[in-house]
Tab-separated table of C-alpha atoms and ligand atoms in Angstrom:
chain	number	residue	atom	x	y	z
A	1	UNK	CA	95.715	70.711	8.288
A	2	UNK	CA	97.397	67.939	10.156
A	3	UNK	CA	98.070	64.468	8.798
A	4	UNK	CA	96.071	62.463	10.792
A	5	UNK	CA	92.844	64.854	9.817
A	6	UNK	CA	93.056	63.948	5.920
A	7	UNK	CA	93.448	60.335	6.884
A	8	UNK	CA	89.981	60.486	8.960
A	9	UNK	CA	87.990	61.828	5.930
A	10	UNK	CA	89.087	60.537	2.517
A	11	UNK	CA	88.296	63.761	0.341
A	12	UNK	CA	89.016	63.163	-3.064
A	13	UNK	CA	86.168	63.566	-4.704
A	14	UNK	CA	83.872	63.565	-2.080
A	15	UNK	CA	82.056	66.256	-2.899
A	16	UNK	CA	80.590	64.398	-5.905
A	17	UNK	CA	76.643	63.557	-5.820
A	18	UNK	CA	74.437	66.689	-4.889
A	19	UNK	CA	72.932	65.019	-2.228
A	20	UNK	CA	76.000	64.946	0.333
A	21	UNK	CA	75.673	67.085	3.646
A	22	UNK	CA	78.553	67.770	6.109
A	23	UNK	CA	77.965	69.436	10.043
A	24	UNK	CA	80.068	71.551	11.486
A	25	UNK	CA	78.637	71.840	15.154
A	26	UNK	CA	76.918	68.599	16.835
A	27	UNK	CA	74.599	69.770	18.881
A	28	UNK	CA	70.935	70.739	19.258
A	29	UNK	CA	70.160	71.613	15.507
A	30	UNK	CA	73.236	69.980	13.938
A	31	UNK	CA	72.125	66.657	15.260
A	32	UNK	CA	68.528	66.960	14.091
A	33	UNK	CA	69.397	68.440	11.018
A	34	UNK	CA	71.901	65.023	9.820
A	35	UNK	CA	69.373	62.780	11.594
A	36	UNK	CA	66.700	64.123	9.154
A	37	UNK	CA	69.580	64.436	6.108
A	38	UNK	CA	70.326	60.784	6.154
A	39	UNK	CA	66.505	59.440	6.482
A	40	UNK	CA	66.012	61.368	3.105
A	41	UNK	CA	68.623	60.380	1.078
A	42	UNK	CA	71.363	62.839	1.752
A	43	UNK	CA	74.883	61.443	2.505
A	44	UNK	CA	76.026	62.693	5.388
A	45	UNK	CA	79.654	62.930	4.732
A	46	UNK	CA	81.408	64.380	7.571
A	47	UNK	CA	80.481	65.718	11.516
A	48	UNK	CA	82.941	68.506	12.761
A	49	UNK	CA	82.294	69.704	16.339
A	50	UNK	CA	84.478	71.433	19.428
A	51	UNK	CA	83.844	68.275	21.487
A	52	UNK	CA	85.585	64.731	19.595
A	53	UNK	CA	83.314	62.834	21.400
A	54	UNK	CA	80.316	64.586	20.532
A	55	UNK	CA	81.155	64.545	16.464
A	56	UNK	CA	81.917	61.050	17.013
A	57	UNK	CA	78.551	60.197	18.579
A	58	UNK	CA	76.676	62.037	15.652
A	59	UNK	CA	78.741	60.885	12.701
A	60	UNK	CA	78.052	57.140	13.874
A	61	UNK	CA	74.253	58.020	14.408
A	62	UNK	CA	74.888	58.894	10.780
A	63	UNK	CA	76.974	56.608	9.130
A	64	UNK	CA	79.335	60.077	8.467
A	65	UNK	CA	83.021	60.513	9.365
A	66	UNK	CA	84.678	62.738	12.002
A	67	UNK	CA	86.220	65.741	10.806
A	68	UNK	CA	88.872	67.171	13.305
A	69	UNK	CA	88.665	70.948	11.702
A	70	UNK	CA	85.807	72.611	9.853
A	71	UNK	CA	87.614	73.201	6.493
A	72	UNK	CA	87.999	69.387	5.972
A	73	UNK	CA	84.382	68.419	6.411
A	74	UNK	CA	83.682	71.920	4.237
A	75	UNK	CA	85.712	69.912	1.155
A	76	UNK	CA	83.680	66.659	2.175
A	77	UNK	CA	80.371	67.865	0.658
A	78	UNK	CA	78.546	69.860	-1.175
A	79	UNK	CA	76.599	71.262	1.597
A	80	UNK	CA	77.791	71.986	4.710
A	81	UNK	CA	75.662	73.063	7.300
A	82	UNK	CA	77.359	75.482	10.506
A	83	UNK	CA	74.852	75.002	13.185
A	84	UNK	CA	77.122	76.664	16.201
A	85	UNK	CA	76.794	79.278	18.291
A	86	UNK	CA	75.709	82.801	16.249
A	87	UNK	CA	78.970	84.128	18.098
A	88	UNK	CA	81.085	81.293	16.287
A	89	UNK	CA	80.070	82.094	13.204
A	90	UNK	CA	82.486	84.035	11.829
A	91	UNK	CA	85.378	82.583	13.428
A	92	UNK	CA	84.579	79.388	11.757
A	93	UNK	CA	84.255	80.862	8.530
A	94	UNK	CA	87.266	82.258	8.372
A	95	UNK	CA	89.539	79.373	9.875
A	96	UNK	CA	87.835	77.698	6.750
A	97	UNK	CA	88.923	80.122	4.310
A	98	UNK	CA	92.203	80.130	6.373
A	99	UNK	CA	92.622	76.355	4.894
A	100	UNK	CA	93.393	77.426	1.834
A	101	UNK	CA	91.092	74.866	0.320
A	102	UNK	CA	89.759	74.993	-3.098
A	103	UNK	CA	86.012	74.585	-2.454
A	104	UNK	CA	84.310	75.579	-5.943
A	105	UNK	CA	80.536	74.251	-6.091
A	106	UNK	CA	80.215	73.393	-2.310
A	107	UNK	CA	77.410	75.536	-0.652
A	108	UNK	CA	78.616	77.092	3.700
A	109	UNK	CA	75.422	77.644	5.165
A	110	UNK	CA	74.708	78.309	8.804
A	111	UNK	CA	71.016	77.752	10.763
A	112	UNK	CA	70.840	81.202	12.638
A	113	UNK	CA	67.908	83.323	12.439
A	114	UNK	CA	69.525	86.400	13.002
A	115	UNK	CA	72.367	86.353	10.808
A	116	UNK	CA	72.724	86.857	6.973
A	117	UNK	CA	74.723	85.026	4.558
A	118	UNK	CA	77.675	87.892	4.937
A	119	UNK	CA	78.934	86.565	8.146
A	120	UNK	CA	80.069	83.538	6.315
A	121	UNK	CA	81.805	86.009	3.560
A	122	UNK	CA	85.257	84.910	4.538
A	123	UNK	CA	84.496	81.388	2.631
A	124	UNK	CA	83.771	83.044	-0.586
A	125	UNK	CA	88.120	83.256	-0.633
A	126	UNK	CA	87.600	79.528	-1.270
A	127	UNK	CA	84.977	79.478	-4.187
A	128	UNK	CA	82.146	78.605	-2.159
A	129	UNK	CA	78.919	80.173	-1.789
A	130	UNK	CA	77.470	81.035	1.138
A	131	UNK	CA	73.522	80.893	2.421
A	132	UNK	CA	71.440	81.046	5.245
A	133	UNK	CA	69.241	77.687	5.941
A	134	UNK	CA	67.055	78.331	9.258
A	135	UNK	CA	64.600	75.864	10.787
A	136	UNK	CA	61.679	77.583	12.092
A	137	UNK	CA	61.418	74.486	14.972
A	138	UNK	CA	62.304	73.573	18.409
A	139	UNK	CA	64.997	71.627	17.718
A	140	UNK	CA	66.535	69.664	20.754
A	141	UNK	CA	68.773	66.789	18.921
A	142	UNK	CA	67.752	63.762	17.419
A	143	UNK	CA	64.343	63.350	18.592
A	144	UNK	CA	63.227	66.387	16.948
A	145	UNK	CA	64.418	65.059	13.128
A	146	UNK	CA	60.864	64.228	12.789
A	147	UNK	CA	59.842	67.262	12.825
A	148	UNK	CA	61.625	69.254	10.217
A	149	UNK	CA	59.247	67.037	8.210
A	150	UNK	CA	56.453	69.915	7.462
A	151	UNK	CA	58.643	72.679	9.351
A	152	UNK	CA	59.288	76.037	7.566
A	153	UNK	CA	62.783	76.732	6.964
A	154	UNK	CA	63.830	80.628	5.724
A	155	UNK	CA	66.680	80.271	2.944
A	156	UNK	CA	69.048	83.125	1.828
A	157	UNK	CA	72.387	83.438	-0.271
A	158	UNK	CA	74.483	83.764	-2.785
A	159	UNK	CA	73.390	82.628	-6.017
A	160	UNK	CA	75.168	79.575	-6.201
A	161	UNK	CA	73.769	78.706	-3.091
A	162	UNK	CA	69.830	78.897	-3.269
A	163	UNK	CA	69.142	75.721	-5.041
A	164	UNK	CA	70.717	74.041	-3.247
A	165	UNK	CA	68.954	74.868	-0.085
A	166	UNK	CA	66.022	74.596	-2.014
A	167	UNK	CA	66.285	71.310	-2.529
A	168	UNK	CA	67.545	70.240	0.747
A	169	UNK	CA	64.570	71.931	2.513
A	170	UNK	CA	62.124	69.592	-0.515
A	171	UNK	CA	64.019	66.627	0.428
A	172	UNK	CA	63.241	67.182	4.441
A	173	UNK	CA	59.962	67.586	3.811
A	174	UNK	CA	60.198	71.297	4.349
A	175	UNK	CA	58.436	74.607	3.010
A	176	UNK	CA	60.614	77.467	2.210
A	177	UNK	CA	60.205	81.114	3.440
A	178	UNK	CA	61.950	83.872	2.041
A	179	UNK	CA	62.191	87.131	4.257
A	180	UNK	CA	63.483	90.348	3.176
A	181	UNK	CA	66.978	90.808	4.558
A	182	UNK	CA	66.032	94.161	6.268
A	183	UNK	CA	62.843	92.094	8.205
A	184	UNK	CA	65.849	89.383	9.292
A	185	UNK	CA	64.683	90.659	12.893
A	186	UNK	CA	61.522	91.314	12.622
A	187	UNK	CA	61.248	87.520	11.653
A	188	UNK	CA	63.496	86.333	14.396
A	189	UNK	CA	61.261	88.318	16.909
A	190	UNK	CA	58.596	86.664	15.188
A	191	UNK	CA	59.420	83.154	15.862
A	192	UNK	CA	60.713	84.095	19.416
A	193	UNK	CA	57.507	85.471	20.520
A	194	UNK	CA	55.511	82.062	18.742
A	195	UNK	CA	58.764	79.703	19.688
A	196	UNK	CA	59.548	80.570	23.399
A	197	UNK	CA	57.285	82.803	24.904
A	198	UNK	CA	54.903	80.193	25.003
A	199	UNK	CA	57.284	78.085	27.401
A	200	UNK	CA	57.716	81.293	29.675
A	201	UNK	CA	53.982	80.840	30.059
A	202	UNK	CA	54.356	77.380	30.415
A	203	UNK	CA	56.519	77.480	33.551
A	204	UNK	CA	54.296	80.362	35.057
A	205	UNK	CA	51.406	78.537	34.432
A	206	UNK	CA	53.092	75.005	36.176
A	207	UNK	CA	53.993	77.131	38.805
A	208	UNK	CA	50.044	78.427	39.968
A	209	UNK	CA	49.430	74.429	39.812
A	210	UNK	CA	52.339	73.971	41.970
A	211	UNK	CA	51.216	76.807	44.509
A	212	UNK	CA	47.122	74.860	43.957
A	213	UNK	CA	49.762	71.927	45.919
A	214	UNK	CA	49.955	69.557	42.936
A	215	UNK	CA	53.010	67.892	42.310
A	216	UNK	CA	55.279	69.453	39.209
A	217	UNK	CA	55.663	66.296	37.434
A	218	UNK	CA	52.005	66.309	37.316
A	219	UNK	CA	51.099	69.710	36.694
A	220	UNK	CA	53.701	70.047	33.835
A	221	UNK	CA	52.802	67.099	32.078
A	222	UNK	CA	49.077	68.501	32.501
A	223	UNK	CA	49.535	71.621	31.347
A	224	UNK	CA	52.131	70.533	28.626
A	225	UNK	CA	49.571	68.661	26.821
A	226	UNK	CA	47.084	71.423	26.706
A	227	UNK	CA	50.072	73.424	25.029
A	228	UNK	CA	50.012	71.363	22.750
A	229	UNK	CA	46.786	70.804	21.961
A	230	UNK	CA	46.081	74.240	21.654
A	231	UNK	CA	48.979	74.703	19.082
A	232	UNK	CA	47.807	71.696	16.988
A	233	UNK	CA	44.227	72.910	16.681
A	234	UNK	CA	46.090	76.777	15.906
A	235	UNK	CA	47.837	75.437	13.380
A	236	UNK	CA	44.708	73.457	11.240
A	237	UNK	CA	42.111	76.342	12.057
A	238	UNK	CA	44.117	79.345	12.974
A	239	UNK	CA	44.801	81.058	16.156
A	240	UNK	CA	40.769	82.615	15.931
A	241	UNK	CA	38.637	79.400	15.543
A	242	UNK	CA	40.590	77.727	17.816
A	243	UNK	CA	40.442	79.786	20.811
A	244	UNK	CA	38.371	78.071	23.636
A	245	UNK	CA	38.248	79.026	27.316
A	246	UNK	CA	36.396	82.266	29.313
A	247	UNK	CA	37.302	84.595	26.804
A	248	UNK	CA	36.007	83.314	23.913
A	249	UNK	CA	33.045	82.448	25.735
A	250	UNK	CA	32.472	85.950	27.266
A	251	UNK	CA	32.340	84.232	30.932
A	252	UNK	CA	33.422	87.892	32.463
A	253	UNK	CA	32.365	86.087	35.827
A	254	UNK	CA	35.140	83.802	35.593
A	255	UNK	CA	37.590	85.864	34.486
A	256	UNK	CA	36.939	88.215	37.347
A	257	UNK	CA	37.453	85.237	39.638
A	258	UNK	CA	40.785	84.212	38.212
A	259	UNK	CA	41.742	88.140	38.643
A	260	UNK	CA	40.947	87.619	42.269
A	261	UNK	CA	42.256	84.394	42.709
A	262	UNK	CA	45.833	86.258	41.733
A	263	UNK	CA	45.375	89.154	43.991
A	264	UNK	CA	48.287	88.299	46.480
A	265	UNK	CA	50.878	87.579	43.157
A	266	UNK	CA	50.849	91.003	41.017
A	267	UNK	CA	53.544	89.812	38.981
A	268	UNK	CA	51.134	86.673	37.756
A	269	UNK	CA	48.096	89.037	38.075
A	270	UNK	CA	49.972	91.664	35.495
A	271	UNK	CA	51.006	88.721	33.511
A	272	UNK	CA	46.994	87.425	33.525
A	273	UNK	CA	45.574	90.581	32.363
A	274	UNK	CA	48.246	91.546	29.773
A	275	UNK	CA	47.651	87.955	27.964
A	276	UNK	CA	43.828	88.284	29.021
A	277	UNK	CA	43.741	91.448	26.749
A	278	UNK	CA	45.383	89.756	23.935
A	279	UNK	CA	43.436	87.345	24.096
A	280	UNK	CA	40.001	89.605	23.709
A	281	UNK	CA	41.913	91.429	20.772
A	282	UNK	CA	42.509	87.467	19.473
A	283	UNK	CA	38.486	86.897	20.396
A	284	UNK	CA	36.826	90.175	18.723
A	285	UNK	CA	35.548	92.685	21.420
A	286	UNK	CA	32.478	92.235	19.983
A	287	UNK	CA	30.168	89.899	21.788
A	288	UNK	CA	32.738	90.214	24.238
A	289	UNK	CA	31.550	93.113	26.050
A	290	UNK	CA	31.431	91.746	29.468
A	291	UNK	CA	34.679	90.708	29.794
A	292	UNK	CA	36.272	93.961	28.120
A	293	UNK	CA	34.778	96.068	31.056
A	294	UNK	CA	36.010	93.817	34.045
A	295	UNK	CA	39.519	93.623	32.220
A	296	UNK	CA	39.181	97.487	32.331
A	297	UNK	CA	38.130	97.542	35.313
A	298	UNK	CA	40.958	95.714	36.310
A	299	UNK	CA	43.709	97.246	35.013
A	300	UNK	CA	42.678	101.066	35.848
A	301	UNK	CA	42.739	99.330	39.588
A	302	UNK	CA	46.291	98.428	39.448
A	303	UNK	CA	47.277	101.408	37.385
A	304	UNK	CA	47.653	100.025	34.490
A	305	UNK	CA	45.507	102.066	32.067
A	306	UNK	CA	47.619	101.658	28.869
A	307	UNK	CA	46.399	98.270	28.947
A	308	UNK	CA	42.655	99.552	28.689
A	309	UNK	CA	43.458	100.887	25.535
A	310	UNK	CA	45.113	98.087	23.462
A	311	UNK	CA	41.744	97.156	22.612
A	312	UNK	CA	39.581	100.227	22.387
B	1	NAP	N1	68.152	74.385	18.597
B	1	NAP	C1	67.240	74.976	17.856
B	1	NAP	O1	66.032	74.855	18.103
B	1	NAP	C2	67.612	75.785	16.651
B	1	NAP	C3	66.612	76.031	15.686
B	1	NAP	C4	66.947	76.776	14.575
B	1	NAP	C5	68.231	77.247	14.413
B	1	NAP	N2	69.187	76.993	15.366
B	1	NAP	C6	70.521	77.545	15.136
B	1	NAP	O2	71.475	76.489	15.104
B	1	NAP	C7	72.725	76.970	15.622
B	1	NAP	C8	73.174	76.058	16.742
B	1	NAP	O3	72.209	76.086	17.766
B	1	NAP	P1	71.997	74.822	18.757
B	1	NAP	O4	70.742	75.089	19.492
B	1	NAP	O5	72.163	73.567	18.029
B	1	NAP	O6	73.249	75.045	19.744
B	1	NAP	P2	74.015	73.931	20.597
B	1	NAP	O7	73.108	72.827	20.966
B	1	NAP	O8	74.721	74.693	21.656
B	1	NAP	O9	75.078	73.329	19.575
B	1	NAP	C9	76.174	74.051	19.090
B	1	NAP	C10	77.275	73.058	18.814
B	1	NAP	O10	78.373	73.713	18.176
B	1	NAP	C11	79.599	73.243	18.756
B	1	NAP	N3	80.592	74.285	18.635
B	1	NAP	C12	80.689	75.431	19.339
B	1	NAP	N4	81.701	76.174	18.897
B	1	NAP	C13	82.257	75.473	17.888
B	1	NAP	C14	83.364	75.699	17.034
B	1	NAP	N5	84.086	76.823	17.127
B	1	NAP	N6	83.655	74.756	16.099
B	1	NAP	C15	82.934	73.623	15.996
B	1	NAP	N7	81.873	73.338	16.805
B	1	NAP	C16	81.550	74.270	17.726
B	1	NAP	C17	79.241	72.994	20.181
B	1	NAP	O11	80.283	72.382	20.825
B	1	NAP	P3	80.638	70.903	21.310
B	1	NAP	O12	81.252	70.185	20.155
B	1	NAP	O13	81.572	71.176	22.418
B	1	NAP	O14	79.370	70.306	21.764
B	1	NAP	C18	77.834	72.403	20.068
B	1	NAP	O15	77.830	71.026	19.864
B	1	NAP	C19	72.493	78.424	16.049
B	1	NAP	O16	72.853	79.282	14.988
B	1	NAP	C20	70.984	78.481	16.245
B	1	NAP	O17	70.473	79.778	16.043
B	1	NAP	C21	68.905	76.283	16.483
């Protein structure tokens, strides 16, 4: 550790005061994450990232200090969050324990959802525990601190590191979710399918408005905003009770019209009917007859008779 590095972040001591947070990594998450930190008490005592500029942009959004290597904003605080790439992970553990700091009572924890606590394991050389602290939110920098508040964050560790987390994620505002490590992918594929897939419809669905001729400014911000209502009424009434549209209402006429209206794009067609059938399982076949049969007779027209069974 160079001169100049423990002249930028005054350490001794720092750690003191539970409350203190340090981010290794200031982008998407890491930036959201101290944004929401320092409106809720924490200390955010030091920014590392790749980029200078970039941990010197979020550490004065934060009132923090820049960092120049990982280890020294590790020593800073007694949590330190590593919100970089899943491939980074390790390597930045282990120039950490390469330090040869002495970090006893300081809590390593990085944000991925696929990753356990081990990858950190080279830390534990330095006395500090390691844990796993993983937003389940969209996070896209600083304007998306404000929602962590209410957000669901899965927590995992070493002893010395779970109470911590847990009372990070109380201070943000957040509910905790523990998942068994063997599920770790089960629950990543979990909030990928409820996370992104949504915006993979999204697009597809901008681009039928596009091909309708209106313009994509407008047919995003349309179509956006039905997103998003749908996902707000999900979330107070469930998926079930909030389901509106031709499905729910068993209009089989319309649906076979939309079927038609896709005839010359099979790839938006296929991607129609395979929703439209989740959808009916979402809806309850029952009372939903009508539509079942032309979504049958649908798919055993293009071949695709699997799909006629998901919902037998
Ligand atoms: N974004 C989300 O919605 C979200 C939600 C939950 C969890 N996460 C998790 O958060 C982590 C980061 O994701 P992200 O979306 O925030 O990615 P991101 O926007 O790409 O930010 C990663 C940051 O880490 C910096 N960085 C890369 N390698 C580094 C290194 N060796 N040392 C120090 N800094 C390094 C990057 O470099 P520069 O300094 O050059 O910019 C960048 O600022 C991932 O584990 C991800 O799974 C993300």
């Amino acid at each position: 550790l160079d001169h100049e590095v423990t002249e930028t972040v005054d350490l001794h001591g720092a750690a003191q005061g539970s409350r203190t947070l340090s981010v290794v990594g200031a982008g998407r998450a890491g930036t959201a994450l101290a944004v929401a930190a320092a409106a809720r008490g924490w200390t955010v005592r030091a920014v590392s990232s790749r980029d200078p500029e970039r941990a010197r942009a979020l550490a004065d959004a934060v009132g923090a200090r820049v960092a120049r290597v990982p280890a020294e904003a590790t020593r800073a605080a007694s949590l330190t969050l590593l919100t970089v790439p899943d491939a980074q992970l390790s390597r930045v553990a282990a120039t950490i324990a390469a330090a040869g700091l002495a970090l006893p009572g300081r809590v390593v924890a990085h944000c991925s959802a696929g990753r356990g606590p081990e990858v950190l394991g080279a830390v534990r050389q330095s006395g500090a525990a390691c844990g796993v602290l993983h937003p389940l939110q969209a996070l896209a920098g600083r304007q998306s601190a404000d929602l962590l508040e209410g957000s669901t964050f899965n927590i995992a560790g070493d002893n010395g590191a779970l109470e911590l987390l847990r009372q990070f994620v109380g201070d943000l505002g957040g509910a905790i979710l523990e998942v068994p490590a063997a599920s770790r992918a089960l629950y990543h594929a979990a909030a990928v399918l409820a996370g992104n897939a949504p915006l993979a419809l999204l697009e597809r669905a901008t681009s039928l408005l596009i091909e309708a001729g209106i313009p994509h400014d407008a047919a995003h911000a349309a179509l956006a905003a039905l997103l998003e209502g749908a996902a707000r009424n999900a979330r107070k009434a469930g998926p079930r009770r909030a389901l509106t549209g031709p499905i729910a209402r068993n209009d089989a006429d319309t649906v076979r019209r939309h079927l038609d209206a896709l005839a010359d794009d099979p790839d938006a067609r296929d991607l129609y009917l395979r929703m439209a059938y989740e959808t009916l399982a979402l809806a309850g076949r029952h009372g939903h007859e009508e539509t079942a049969a032309v979504l049958e007779s649908a798919a055993a027209s293009t071949g695709e008779a699997e799909m006629s069974t998901m919902v037998a």
